[in-house]
XYZ file of C-alpha atoms in Angstrom:
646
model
C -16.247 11.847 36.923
C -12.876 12.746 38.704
C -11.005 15.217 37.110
C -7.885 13.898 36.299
C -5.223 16.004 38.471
C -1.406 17.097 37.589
C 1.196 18.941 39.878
C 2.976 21.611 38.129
C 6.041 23.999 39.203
C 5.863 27.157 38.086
C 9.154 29.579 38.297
C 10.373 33.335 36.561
C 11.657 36.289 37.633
C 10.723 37.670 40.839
C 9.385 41.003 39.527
C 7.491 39.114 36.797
C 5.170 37.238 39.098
C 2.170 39.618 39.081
C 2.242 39.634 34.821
C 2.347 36.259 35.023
C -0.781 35.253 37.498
C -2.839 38.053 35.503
C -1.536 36.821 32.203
C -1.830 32.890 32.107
C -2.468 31.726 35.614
C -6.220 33.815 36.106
C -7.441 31.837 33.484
C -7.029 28.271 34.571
C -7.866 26.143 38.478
C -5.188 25.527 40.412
C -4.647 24.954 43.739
C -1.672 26.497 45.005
C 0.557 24.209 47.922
C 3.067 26.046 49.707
C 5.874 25.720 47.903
C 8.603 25.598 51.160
C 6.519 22.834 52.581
C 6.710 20.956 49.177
C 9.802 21.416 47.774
C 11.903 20.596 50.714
C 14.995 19.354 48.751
C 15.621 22.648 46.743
C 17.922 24.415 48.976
C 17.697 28.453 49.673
C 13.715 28.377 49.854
C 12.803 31.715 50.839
C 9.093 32.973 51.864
C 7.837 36.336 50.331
C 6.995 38.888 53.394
C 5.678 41.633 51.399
C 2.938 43.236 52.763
C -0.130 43.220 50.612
C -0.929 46.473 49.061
C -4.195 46.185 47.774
C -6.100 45.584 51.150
C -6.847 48.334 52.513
C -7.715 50.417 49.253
C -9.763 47.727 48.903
C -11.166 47.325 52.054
C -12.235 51.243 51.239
C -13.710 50.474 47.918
C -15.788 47.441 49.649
C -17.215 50.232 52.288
C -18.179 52.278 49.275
C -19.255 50.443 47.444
C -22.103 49.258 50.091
C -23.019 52.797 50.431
C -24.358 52.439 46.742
C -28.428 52.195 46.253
C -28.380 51.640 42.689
C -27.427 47.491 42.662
C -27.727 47.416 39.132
C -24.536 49.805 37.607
C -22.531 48.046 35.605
C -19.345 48.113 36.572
C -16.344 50.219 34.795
C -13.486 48.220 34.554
C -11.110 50.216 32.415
C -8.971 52.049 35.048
C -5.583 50.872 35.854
C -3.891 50.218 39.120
C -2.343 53.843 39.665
C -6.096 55.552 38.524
C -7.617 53.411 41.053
C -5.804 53.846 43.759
C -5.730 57.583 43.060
C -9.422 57.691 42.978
C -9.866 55.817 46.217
C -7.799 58.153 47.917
C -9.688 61.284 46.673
C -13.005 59.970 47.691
C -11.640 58.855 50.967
C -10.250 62.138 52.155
C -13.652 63.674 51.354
C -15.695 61.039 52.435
C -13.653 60.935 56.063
C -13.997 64.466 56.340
C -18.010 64.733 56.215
C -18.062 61.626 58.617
C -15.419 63.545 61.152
C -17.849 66.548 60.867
C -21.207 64.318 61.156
C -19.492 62.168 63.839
C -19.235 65.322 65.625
C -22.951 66.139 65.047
C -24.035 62.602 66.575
C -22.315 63.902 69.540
C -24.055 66.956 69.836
C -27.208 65.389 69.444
C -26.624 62.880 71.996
C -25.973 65.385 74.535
C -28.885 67.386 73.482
C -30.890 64.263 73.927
C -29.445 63.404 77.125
C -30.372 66.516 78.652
C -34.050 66.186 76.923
C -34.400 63.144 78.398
C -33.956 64.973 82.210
C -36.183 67.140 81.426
C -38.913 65.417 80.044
C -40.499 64.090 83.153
C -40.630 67.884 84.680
C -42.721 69.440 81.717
C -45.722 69.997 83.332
C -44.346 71.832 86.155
C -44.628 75.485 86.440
C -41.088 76.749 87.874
C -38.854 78.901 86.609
C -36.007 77.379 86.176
C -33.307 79.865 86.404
C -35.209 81.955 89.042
C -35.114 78.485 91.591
C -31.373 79.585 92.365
C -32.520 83.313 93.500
C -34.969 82.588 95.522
C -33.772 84.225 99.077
C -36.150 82.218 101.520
C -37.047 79.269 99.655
C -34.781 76.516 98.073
C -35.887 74.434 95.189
C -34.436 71.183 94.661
C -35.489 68.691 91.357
C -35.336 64.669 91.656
C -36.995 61.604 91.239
C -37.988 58.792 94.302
C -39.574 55.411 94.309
C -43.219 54.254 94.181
C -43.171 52.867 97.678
C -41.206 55.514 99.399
C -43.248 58.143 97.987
C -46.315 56.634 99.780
C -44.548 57.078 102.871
C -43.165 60.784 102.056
C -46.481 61.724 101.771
C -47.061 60.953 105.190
C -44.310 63.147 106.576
C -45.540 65.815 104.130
C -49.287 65.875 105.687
C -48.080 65.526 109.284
C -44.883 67.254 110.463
C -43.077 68.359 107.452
C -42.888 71.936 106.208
C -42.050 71.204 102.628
C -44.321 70.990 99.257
C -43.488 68.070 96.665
C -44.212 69.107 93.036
C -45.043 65.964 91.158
C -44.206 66.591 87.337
C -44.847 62.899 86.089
C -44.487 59.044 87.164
C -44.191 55.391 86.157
C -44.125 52.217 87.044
C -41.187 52.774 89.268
C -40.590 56.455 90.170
C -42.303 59.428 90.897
C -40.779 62.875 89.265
C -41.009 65.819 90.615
C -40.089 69.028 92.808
C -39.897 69.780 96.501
C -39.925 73.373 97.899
C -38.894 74.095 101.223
C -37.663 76.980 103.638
C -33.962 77.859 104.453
C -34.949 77.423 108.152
C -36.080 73.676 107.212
C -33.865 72.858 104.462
C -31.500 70.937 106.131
C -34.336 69.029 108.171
C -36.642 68.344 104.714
C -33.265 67.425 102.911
C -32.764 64.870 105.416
C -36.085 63.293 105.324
C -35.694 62.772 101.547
C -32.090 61.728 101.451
C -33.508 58.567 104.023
C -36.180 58.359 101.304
C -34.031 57.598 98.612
C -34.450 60.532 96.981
C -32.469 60.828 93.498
C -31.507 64.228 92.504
C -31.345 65.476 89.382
C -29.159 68.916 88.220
C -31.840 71.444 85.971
C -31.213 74.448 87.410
C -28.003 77.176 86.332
C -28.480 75.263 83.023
C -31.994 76.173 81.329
C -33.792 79.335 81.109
C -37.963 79.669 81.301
C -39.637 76.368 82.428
C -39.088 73.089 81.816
C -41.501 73.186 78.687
C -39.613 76.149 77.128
C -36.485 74.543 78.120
C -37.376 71.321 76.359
C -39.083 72.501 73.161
C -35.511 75.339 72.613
C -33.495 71.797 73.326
C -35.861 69.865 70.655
C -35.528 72.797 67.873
C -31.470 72.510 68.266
C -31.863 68.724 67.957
C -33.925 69.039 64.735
C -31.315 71.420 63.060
C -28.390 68.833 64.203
C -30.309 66.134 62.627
C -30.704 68.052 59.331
C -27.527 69.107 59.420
C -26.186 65.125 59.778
C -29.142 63.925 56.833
C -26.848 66.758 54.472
C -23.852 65.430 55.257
C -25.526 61.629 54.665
C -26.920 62.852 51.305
C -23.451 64.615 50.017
C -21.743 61.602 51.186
C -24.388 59.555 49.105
C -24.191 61.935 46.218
C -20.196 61.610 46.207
C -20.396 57.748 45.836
C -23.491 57.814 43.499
C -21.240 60.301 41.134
C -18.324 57.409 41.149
C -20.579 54.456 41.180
C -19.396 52.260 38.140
C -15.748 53.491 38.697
C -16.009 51.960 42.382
C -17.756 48.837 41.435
C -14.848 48.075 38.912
C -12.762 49.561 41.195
C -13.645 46.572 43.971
C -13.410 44.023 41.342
C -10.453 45.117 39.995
C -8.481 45.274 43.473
C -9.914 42.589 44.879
C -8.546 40.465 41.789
C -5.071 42.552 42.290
C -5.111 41.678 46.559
C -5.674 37.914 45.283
C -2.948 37.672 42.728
C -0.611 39.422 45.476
C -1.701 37.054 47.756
C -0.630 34.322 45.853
C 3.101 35.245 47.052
C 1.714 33.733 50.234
C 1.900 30.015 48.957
C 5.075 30.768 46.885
C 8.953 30.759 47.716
C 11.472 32.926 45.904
C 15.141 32.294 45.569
C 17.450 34.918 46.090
C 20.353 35.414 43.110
C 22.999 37.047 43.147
C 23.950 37.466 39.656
C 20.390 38.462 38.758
C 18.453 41.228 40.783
C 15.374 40.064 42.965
C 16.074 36.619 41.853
C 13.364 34.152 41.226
C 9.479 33.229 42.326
C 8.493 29.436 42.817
C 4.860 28.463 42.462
C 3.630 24.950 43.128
C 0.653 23.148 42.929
C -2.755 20.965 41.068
C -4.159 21.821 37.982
C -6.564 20.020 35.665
C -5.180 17.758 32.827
C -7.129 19.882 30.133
C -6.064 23.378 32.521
C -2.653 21.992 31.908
C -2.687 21.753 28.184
C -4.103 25.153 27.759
C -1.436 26.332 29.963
C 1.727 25.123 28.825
C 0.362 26.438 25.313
C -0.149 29.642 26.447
C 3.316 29.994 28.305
C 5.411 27.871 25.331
C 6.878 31.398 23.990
C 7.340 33.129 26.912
C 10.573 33.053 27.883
C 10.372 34.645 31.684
C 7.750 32.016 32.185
C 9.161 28.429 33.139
C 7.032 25.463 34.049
C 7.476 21.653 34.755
C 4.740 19.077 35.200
C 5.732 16.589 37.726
C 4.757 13.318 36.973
C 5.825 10.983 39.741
C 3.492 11.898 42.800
C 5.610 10.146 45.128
C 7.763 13.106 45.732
C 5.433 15.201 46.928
C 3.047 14.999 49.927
C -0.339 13.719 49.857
C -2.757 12.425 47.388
C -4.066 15.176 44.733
C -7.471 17.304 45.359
C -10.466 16.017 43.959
C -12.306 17.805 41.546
C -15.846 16.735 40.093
C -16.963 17.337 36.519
C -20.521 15.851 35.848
C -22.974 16.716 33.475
C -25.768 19.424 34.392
C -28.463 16.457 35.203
C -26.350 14.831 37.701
C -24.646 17.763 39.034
C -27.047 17.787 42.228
C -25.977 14.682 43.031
C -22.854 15.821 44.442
C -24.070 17.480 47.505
C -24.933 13.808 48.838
C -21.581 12.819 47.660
C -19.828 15.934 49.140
C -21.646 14.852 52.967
C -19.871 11.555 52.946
C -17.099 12.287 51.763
C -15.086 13.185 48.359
C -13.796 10.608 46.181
C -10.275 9.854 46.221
C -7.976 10.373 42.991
C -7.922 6.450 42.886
C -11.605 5.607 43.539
C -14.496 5.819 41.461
C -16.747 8.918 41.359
C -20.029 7.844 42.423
C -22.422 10.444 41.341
C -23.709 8.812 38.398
C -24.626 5.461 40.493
C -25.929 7.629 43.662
C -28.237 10.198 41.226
C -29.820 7.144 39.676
C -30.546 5.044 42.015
C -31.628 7.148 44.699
C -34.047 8.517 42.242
C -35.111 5.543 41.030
C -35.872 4.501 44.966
C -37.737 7.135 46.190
C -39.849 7.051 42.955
C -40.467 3.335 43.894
C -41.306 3.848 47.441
C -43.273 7.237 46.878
C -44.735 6.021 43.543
C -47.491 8.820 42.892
C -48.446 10.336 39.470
C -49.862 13.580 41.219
C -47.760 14.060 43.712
C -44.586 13.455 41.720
C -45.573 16.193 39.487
C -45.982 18.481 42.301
C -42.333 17.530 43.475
C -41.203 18.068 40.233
C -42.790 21.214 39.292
C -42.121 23.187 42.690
C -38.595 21.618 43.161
C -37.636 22.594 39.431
C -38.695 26.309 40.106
C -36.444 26.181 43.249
C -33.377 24.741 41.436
C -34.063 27.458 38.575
C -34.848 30.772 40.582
C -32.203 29.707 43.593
C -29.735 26.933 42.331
C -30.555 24.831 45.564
C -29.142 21.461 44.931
C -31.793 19.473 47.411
C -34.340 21.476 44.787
C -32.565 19.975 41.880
C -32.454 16.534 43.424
C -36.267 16.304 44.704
C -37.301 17.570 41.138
C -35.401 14.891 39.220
C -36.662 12.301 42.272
C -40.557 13.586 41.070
C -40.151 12.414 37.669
C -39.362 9.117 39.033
C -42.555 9.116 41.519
C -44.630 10.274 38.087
C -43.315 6.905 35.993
C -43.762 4.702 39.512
C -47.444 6.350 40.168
C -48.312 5.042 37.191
C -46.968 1.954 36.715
C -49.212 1.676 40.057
C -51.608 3.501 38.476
C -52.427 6.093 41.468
C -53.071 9.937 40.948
C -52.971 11.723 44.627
C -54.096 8.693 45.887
C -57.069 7.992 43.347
C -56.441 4.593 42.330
C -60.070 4.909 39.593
C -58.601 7.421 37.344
C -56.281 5.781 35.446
C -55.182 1.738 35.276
C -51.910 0.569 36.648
C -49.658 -0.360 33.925
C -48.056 -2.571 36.129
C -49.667 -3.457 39.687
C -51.101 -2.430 42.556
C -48.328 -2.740 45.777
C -51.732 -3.169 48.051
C -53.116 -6.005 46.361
C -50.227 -7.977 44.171
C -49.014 -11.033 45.637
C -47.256 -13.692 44.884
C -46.809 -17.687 45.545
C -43.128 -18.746 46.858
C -41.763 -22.150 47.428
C -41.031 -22.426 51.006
C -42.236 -18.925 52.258
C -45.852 -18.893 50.393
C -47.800 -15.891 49.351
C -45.904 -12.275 50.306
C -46.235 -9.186 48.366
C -44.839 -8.689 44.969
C -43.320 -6.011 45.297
C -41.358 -7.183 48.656
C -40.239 -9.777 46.656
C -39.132 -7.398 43.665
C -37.304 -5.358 46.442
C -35.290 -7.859 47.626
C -34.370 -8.902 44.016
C -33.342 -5.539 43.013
C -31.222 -4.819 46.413
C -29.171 -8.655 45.548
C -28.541 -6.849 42.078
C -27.213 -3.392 43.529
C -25.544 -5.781 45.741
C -23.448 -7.503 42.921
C -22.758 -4.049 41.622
C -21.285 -2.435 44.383
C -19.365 -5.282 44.359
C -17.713 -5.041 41.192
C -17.025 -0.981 42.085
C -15.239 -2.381 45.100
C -13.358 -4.748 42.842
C -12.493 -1.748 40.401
C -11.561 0.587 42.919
C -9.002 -1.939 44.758
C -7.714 -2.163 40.820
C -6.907 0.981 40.854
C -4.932 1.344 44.354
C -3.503 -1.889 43.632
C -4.531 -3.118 46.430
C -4.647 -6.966 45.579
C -5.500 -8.298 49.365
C -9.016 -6.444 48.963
C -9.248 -7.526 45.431
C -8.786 -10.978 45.823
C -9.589 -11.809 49.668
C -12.039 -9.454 50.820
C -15.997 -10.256 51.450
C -16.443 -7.540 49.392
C -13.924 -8.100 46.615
C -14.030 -11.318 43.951
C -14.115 -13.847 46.982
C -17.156 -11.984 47.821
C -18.725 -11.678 44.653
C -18.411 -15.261 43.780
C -20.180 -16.646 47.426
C -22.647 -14.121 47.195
C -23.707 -14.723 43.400
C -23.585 -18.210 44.003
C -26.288 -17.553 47.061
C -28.007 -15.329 44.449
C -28.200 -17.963 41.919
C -29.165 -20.453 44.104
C -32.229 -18.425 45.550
C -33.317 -17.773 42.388
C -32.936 -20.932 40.748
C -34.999 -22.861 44.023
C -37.434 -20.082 44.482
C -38.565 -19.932 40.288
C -38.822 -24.106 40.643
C -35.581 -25.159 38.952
C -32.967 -27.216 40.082
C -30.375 -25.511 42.288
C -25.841 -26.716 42.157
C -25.225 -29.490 43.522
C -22.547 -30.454 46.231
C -19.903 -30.104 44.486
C -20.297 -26.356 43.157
C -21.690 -25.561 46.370
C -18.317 -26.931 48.223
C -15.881 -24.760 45.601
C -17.952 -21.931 44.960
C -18.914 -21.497 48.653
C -16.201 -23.156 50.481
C -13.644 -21.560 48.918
C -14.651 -18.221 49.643
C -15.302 -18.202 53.301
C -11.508 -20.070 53.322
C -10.534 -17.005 51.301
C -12.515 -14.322 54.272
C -11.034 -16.960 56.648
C -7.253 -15.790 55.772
C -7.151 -13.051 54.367
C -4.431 -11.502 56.320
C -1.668 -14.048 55.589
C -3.149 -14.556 51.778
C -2.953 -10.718 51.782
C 0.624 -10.675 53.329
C 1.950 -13.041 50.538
C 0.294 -11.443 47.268
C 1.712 -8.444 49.159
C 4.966 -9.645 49.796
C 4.828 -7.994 53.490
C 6.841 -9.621 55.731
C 4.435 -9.368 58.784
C 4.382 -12.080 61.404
C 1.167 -12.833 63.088
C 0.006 -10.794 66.144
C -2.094 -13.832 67.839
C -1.331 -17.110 68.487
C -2.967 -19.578 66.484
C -5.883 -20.121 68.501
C -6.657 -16.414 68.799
C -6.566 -16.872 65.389
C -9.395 -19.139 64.660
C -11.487 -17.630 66.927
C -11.490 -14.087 66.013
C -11.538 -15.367 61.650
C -14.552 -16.902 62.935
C -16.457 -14.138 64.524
C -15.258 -11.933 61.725
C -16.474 -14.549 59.123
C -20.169 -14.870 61.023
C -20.510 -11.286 60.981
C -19.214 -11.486 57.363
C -22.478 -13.661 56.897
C -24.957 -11.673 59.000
C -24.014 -8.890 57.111
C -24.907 -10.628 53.561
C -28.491 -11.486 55.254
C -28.683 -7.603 56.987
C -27.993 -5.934 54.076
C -30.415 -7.649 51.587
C -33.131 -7.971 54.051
C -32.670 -4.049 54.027
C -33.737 -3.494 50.694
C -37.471 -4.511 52.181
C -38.129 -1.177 53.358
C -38.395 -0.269 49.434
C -41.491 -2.511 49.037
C -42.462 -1.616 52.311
C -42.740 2.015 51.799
C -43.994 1.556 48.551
C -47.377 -0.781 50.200
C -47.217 2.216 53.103
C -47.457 5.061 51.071
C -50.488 3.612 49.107
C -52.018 2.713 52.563
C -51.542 6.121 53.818
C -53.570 7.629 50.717
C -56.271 5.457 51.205
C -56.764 5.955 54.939
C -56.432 10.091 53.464
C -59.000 9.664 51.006
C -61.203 7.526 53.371
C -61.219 10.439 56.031
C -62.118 12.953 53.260
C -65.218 10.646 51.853
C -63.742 10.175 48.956
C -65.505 6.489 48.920
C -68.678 7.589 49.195
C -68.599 9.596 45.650
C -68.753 13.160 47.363
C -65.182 13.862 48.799
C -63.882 16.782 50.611
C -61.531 18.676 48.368
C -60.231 20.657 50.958
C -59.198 17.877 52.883
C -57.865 15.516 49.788
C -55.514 18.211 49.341
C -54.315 19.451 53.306
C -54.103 15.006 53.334
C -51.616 15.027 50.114
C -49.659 18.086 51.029
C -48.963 16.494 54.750
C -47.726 13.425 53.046
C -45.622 15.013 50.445
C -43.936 16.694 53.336
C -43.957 14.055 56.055
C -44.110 11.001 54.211
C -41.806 12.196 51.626
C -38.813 13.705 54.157
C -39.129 10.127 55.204
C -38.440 8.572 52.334
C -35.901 11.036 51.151
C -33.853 9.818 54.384
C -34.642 6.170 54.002
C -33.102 5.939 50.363
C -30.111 8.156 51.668
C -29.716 5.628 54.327
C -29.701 2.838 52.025
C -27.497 4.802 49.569
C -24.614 5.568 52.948
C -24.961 2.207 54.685
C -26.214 -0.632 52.310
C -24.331 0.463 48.811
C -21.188 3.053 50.151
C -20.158 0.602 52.750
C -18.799 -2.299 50.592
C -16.658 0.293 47.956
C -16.542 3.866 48.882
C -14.497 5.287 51.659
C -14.831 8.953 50.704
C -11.085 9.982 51.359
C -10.662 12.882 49.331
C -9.557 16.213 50.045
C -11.455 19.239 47.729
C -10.602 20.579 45.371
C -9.752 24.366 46.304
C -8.525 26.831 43.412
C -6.679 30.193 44.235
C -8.878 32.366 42.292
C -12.550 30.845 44.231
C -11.074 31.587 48.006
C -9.470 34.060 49.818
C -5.759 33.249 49.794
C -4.855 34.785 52.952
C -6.937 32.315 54.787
C-alpha cells in the first residue's frame, strides 16, 4: 500500500526553528524540499548560511565514543546542550594532550627502531664501535654489497688486495658486513668497493661497545618508550571509560542537535523589518496520518504556522513514495524497490508480487523436505539478521512444503507419503488437437492466461487513476486488450474442454474490434484526449508501421503465455533431477547412501533453487510488470533517517 502523501509549509519565527523541529517536527516523516527551489513565487526568499555548530563537538564525541570497549552502556541522555558541549571540551583538551605527548613517543620509537634496524645485521661482529674512529693505522668502514658482487670482491680480496671484509650477516640479496684496511691502502681498497657497489652505512661516532651492546641499550630504551605510550593508551582509555554513558548520550544527543540544525539547509527565511530575525520557511511531504497528528500538536501554538497544500500542481514533481505493508509482505519490497518504486498514482504491487512469486517457486520447486529446510534456515536468517532475501525464501519454503505434497515427494522420496494431487513425472492429459502433454504444462499455461487477465485489469486501474483514457480504452493492454485476449481465453477453453466455441459473429466484434482499437490508437487517443496533434506520417507510413506494431501486439499475446511453460517445466525438472539424485545414491535398490542423498539435496536446494528463484523473478519483471507497472517513483526520504547535509 502507498502511503497517501501531503505537502505542507511550515513557517515561525526565525529564532523559534530549533524548538520547533525538536518539539513537533522529530516526531513525524517528512521529507524536507528546498524551500527556494519550491516556492519560487514568494518574493525575498533568503537561504540560511549559518554554520553548523554541532559538527565538530560531535565529530569529537563520535571519536570517543569508538574508543569505548564496553558496547553495552546505556546511554545517559539527561545533559543539556551547554553540559555537553562543556564536557566535550574538557575531555578533549586532556585527551589531545596525552596523544601530543604519545605522538611524540611514536617518534622516538621510530627513530630508535630505525637505528636498530642498522644495526641488526652487524651483531655478530666483534668491533668496537667507538674505538673504529681512533684507530691511527687502520680505518674501519661498515656497509652492505650485493650477492653477485661479493663473489667477485672476494677475488680481489684473495689475490691483490690488502684489506679484510668482516661479514656480520646476509640474505637473499646483500651481504653485511665490515672491511678493514690500512691508511697506505685506503684510498686504493675504497676504490675497489665503491666499483663494487658497495653501500655504506654510518655506525660509528654514534654507539658505544659493539654492535650487540649497542643494540640490546637501543632495545631497553625502546621497551621503556613503548610502556611509556601503553600508559598514556590506558589513561586515555580510563578517561573515556569514566565518561562512557555521558558520551554515548552525548553522540546521540548532538548528532540529533547537528540534524535539526541542518534542517536550515532545506529551509528559506524571510528577513522583517518590523520583527527581529524575521521568519523560517520549511517545505515539504508528510504522511496523511503524520499530518493529522501534526496539525494537532501545533493547533495552540501560536509561533508555529502551517498550511497543507492541496493542489500539487504548484509545486514540482510528483510526491515520494512511501510503502506501508504488513510484516508478512514486507520482504516483498526489496523486489519491488529493484524495479522500481511505485508512483503516487499507480498501484503498489507488493501484495500481487509476494504471492505469486511464492506461490511459483513453490510450484516449480514443489518439495516437502526441502521446503522445510528453506523455511527453517531462511526464517532464522530473517530473525537473527533482518535479511529480506531470508524473509522471502522462508515464506517461498512454505509454499514448496504445500506443493511437495500435493506431489507427494519428501527430498525426492516419492514412497513416503501419497500425492494429494499428482505426480508432474507421470500425469498427463488428452487434448483435442495437440493430444497427450503433461498436466501440469497444461495447468501452467492456464494459470499464466489468468495472471494474464489480472495484470490486465491493474493496467486498467492504474490508467484510472492518471486519467489517462488513451491507455484505458485503446491500449493492448487496457480494456481493448482485455476483451481480445479473454475472448482468445474463452475460446481455448471452450474448444479444448469439447464445447462449442462463438461463432462468427462474436468473433468479428469481440476480436475485430479490438485490433481496430490497437490499430488507431493514436488518433482515438488524440480525440478522447482532445490533443490537437496532426499526424507525423503520411498515411501509408501509417498502415504499415499500425501493422507491425499490431503483429508484435499478437506475438506478444502468444510469447507471453507460452512463457508461463517454464512453471510446469521446472516443476517435471526438479522431480527428474531428484530421481537421477536418488538413483546415483542407490536409493532404488533399498540400501541408499545417506551421505550422498543429502550432498544430492543440498546441491539442488542451492543450484536448482537460485534457478528457480531467478526464473519466477523473471516472470514476475517481464511477463506480469510489463503490461501495468512502470516503477516511476522517487523514495521516500525523511529528514530524521539521512544525513541532511548530503
Amino acid at each position: 500500500m502507498i502511503v497517501k502523501m501531503k505537502f505542507l509549509q511550515i513557517s515561525g519565527p526565525e529564532a523559534d526553528i530549533d524548538r520547533m523541529c525538536n518539539q513537533y517536527l522529530s516526531k513525524h516523516e517528512m521529507q524536507l524540499e528546498s524551500a527556494i527551489a519550491e516556492l519560487k513565487t514568494t518574493e525575498n526568499l533568503q537561504p540560511f548560511i549559518e554554520v553548523n555548530p554541532y559538527r565538530d563537538p560531535l565529530a569529537k564525541a563520535e571519536q570517543f565514543c569508538e574508543l569505548l570497549r564496553d558496547d553495552k552502556i546505556k546511554p545517559d541522555r539527561t545533559m543539556d546542550t551547554d553540559s555537553i558541549l562543556t564536557m566535550i571540551r574538557e575531555i578533549n583538551h586532556d585527551y589531545v594532550d596525552m596523544q601530543e605527548k604519545r605522538e611524540m613517543l611514536r617518534k622516538q620509537a621510530e627513530e630508535i627502531k630505525e637505528k636498530a634496524s642498522a644495526l641488526e645485521p652487524f651483531r655478530s661482529l666483534n668491533i668496537d664501535l667507538a674505538q673504529a674512529t681512533k684507530y691511527r693505522f687502520l680505518k674501519v668502514r661498515f656497509g652492505r654489497i650485493g650477492l653477485d658482487y661479493y663473489r667477485r670482491l672476494e677475488k680481489y680480496l684473495f689475490q691483490d688486495l690488502d684489506a679484510v671484509f668482516l661479514e656480520g650477516s646476509r640474505n637473499d640479496s646483500y651481504v653485511y658486513g665490515s672491511y678493514v684496511t690500512s691508511n697506505k691502502e685506503k684510498s686504493r681498497t675504497d676504490s675497489v668497493f665503491n666499483s663494487l657497489h658497495f653501500e655504506g652505512i654510518q655506525l660509528t661516532g654514534e654507539f658505544a661497545g659493539t654492535p650487540q651492546q649497542a643494540y640490546d641499550i637501543l632495545q631497553q630504551k625502546l621497551e621503556t618508550v613503548e610502556k611509556k605510550m601503553e600508559e598514556l593508551d590506558q589513561r586515555s582509555e580510563e578517561l573515556m571509560n569514566s565518561q562512557a554513558a555521558k558520551l554515548l548520550g552525548a553522540r546521540e544527543q548532538l548528532k540529533d542537535a547537528a540534524n535539526y540544525f541542518d534542517i536550515r539547509k532545506k529551509a528559506a527565511k524571510i528577513e522583517d523589518d518590523e520583527e527581529k530575525g524575521g521568519y523560517y520557511i520549511l517545505c515539504g511531504w508528510m504522511g496523511e496520518e503524520d499530518v493529522k497528528e501534526f496539525l494537532k500538536e501545533t493547533q495552540n501554538d501560536e509561533k508555529v504556522m502551517v498550511m497543507v497544500e492541496e493542489d500539487r500542481e504548484k509545486f514540482f514533481g510528483e510526491p515520494p513514495t512511501k510503502l506501508k505493508n504488513p510484516r508478512f509482505f514486507k520482504p516483498f519490497e526489496m523486489f519491488i524497490e529493484m524495479y522500481g518504486l511505485p508512483a503516487a498514482n499507480e498501484l503498489d504491487p507488493t501484495v500481487f508480487v509476494a504471492l505469486t512469486y511464492t506461490f511459483i517457486f513453490g510450484a516449480m520447486f514443489g518439495d516437502l523436505g526441502q521446503g522445510a529446510v528453506l523455511f527453517a534456515v531462511g526464517g532464522l536468517l530473517y530473525l537473527k539478521k533482518k535479511i529480506n532475501l531470508a524473509g522471502i525464501i522462508s515464506i517461498a519454503g512454505v509454499f514448496s512444503m504445500f506443493f511437495g505434497a500435493m506431489f507427494g515427494s519428501v527430498f525426492g522420496f516419492e514412497n513416503i507419503i501419497p500425492a494429494l494431487w499428482l505426480r508432474p513425472v507421470e500425469a498427463m492429459t488428452r487434448l483435442p488437437f495437440i493430444g497427450q502433454l503433461n498436466t501440469v504444462f497444461i495447468i501452467a499455461i492456464a494459470f499464466g492466461m489468468a495472471l494474464n487477465l489480472l495484470v490486465m485489469i491493474f493496467q486498467i486501474v492504474n490508467a484510472v487513476k492518471a486519467h489517462d483514457m488513451e491507455n484505458l480504452l485503446f491500449s493492448h493492454n487496457g480494456l481493448a486488450g482485455l476483451i481480445f485476449y479473454a475472448f482468445i481465453v474463452l475460446t481455448v477453453v471452450l474448444y479444448m474442454t469439447g464445447h462449442k466455441t462463438p461463432g462468427n459473429v462474436l468473433m468479428i466484434i469481440f476480436l475485430g474490434v479490438p485490433i481496430l482499437l490497437f490499430l488507431f490508437k493514436e488518433p482515438l487517443g488524440n480525440l478522447v484526449e482532445k490533443r490537437h496533434k496532426k499526424m507525423e506520417t503520411g498515411k501509408a507510413m501509417f498502415f504499415v508501421q499500425g501493422f507491425f506494431e499490431l503483429f508484435e501486439t499478437m506475438l506478444s499475446y502468444f510469447s507471453n503465455t507460452l512463457s508461463y511453460v517454464r512453471i510446469g517445466a521446472f516443476a517435471v525438472s526438479h522431480a527428474a533431477i531428484m530421481e537421477v539424485v536418488l538413483m546415483l545414491s542407490g536409493a532404488e535398490n533399498g540400501s541408499p547412501n545417506w551421505l550422498g542423498v543429502i550432498v544430492g539435496n543440498l546441491i539442488v536446494m542451492g543450484l536448482e533453487g537460485l534457478i528457480v528463484g531467478i526464473q519466477v523473478l523473471r516472470l514476475e519483471y517481464y511477463e506480469m510488470f510489463s503490461r501495468f507497472y512502470k516503477g516511476s517513483g522517487r523514495q521516500f526520504q525523511p529528514f530524521n533517517h539521512i544525513d541532511i547535509k548530503h
